[in-house]
Tab-separated table of C-alpha atoms in Angstrom:
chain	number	residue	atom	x	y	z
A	536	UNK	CA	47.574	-10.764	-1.150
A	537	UNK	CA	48.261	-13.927	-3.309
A	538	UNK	CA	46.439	-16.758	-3.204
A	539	UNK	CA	48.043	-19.986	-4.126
A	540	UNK	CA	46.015	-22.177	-6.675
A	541	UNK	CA	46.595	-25.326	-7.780
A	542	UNK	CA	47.817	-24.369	-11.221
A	543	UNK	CA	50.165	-21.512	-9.694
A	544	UNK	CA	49.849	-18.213	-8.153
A	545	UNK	CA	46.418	-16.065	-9.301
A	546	UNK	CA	45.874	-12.272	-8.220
A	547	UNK	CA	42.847	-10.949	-6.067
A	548	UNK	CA	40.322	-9.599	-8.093
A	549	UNK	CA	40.959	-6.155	-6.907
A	550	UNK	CA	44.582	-6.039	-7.846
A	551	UNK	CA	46.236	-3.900	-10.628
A	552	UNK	CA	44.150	-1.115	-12.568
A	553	UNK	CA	41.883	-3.487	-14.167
A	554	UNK	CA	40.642	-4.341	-10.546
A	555	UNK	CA	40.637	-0.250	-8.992
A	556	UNK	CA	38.524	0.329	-12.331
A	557	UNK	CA	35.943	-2.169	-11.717
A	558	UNK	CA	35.704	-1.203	-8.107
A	559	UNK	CA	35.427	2.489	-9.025
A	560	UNK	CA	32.697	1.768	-11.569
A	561	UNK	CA	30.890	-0.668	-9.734
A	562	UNK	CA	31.009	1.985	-7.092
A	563	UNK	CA	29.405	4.914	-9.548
A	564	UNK	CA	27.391	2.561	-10.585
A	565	UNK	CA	25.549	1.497	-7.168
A	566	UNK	CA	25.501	5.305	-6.256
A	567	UNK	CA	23.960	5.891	-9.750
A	568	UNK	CA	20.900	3.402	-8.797
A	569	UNK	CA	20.982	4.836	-5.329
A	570	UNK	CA	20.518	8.231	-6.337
A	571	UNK	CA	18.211	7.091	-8.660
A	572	UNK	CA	15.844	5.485	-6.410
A	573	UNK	CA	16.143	8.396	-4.211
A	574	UNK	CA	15.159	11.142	-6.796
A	575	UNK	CA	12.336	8.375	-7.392
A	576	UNK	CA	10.758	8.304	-4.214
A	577	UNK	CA	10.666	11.632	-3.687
A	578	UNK	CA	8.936	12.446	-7.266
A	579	UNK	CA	6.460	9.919	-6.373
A	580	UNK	CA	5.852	11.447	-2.965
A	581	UNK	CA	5.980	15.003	-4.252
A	582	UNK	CA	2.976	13.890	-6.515
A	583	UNK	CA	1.032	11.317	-4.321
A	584	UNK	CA	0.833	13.472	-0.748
A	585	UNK	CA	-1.153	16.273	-2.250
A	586	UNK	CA	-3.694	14.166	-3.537
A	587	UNK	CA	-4.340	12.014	-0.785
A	588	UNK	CA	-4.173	15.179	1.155
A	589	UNK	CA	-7.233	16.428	-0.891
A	590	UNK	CA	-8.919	12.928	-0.727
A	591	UNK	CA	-8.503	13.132	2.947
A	592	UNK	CA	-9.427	16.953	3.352
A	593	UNK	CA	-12.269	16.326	1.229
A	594	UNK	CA	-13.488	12.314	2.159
A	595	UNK	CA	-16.687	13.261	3.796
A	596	UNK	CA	-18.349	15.592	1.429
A	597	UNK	CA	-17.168	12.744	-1.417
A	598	UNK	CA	-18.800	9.903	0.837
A	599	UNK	CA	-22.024	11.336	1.361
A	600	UNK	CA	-22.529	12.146	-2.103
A	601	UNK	CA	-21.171	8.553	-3.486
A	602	UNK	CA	-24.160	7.256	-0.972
A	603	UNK	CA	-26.851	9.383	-2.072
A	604	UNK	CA	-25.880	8.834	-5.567
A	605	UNK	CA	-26.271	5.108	-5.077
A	606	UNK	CA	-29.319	5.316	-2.924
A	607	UNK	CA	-31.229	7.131	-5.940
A	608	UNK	CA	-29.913	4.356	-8.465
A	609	UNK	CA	-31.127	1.874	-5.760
A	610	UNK	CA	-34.303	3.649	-5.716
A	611	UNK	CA	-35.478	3.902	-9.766
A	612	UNK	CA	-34.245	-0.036	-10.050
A	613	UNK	CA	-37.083	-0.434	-7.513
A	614	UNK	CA	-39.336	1.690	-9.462
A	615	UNK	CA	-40.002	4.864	-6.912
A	616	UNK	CA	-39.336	5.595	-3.106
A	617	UNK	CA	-41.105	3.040	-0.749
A	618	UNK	CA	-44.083	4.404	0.980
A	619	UNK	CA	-43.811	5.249	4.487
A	620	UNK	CA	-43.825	2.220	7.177
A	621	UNK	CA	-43.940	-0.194	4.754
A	622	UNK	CA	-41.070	-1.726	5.869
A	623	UNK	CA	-40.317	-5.418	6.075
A	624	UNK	CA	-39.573	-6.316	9.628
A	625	UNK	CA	-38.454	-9.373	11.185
A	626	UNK	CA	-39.691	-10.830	14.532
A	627	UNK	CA	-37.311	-13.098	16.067
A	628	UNK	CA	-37.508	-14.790	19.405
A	629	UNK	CA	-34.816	-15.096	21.568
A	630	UNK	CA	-33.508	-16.038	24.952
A	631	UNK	CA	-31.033	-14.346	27.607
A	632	UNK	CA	-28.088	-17.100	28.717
A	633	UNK	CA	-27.235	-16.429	32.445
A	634	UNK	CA	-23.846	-15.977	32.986
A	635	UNK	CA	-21.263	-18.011	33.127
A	636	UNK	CA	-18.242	-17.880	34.922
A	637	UNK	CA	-15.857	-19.726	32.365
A	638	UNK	CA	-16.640	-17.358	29.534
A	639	UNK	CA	-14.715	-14.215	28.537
A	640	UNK	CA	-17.360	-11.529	28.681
């Protein structure tokens, strides 16, 4: 295919061996940062699923001791456990709405 130009006749870029070369490399190229990305993903996943596996085999027994770990730094900022039912505790009053028929429940 030829296109006609206004200063002659030009050649498509992928004619003549200067043109199959750049296709070829841009082709080994792409599949280069293909495979790449590939080999990538699964590195990272080989790596990151065991450990969130663990994490996630092993999130309670972490969570309960991260709370009682902060309840006893909680605890000597106040200066010693609170004696028993003392407490603070809020009275509130408050009033029941009857229903009404244009509100979601």
């Amino acid at each position: 295919m030829i296109y006609i130009h206004r200063l002659g006749t030009t050649r498509t870029p992928l004619e003549g061996w200067r043109g199959k070369l750049t296709l070829v490399l841009a082709t080994a190229l792409g599949l280069a940062v293909a495979g790449a990305l590939i080999v990538f993903s699964l590195g990272l996943a080989l790596v990151l699923v065991p450990i969130v596996g663990l994490a996630w085999l092993f999130r309670g027994p972490l969570i309960r001791r991260a709370q009682r770990r902060m309840q006893e730094e909680a605890t000597m900022r106040r200066g010693g456990p609170a004696p028993r039912g003392t407490a603070r505790v809020i009275e509130v009053d408050y009033e029941v709405l009857p229903a009404d028929e244009h509100r979601r429940p």
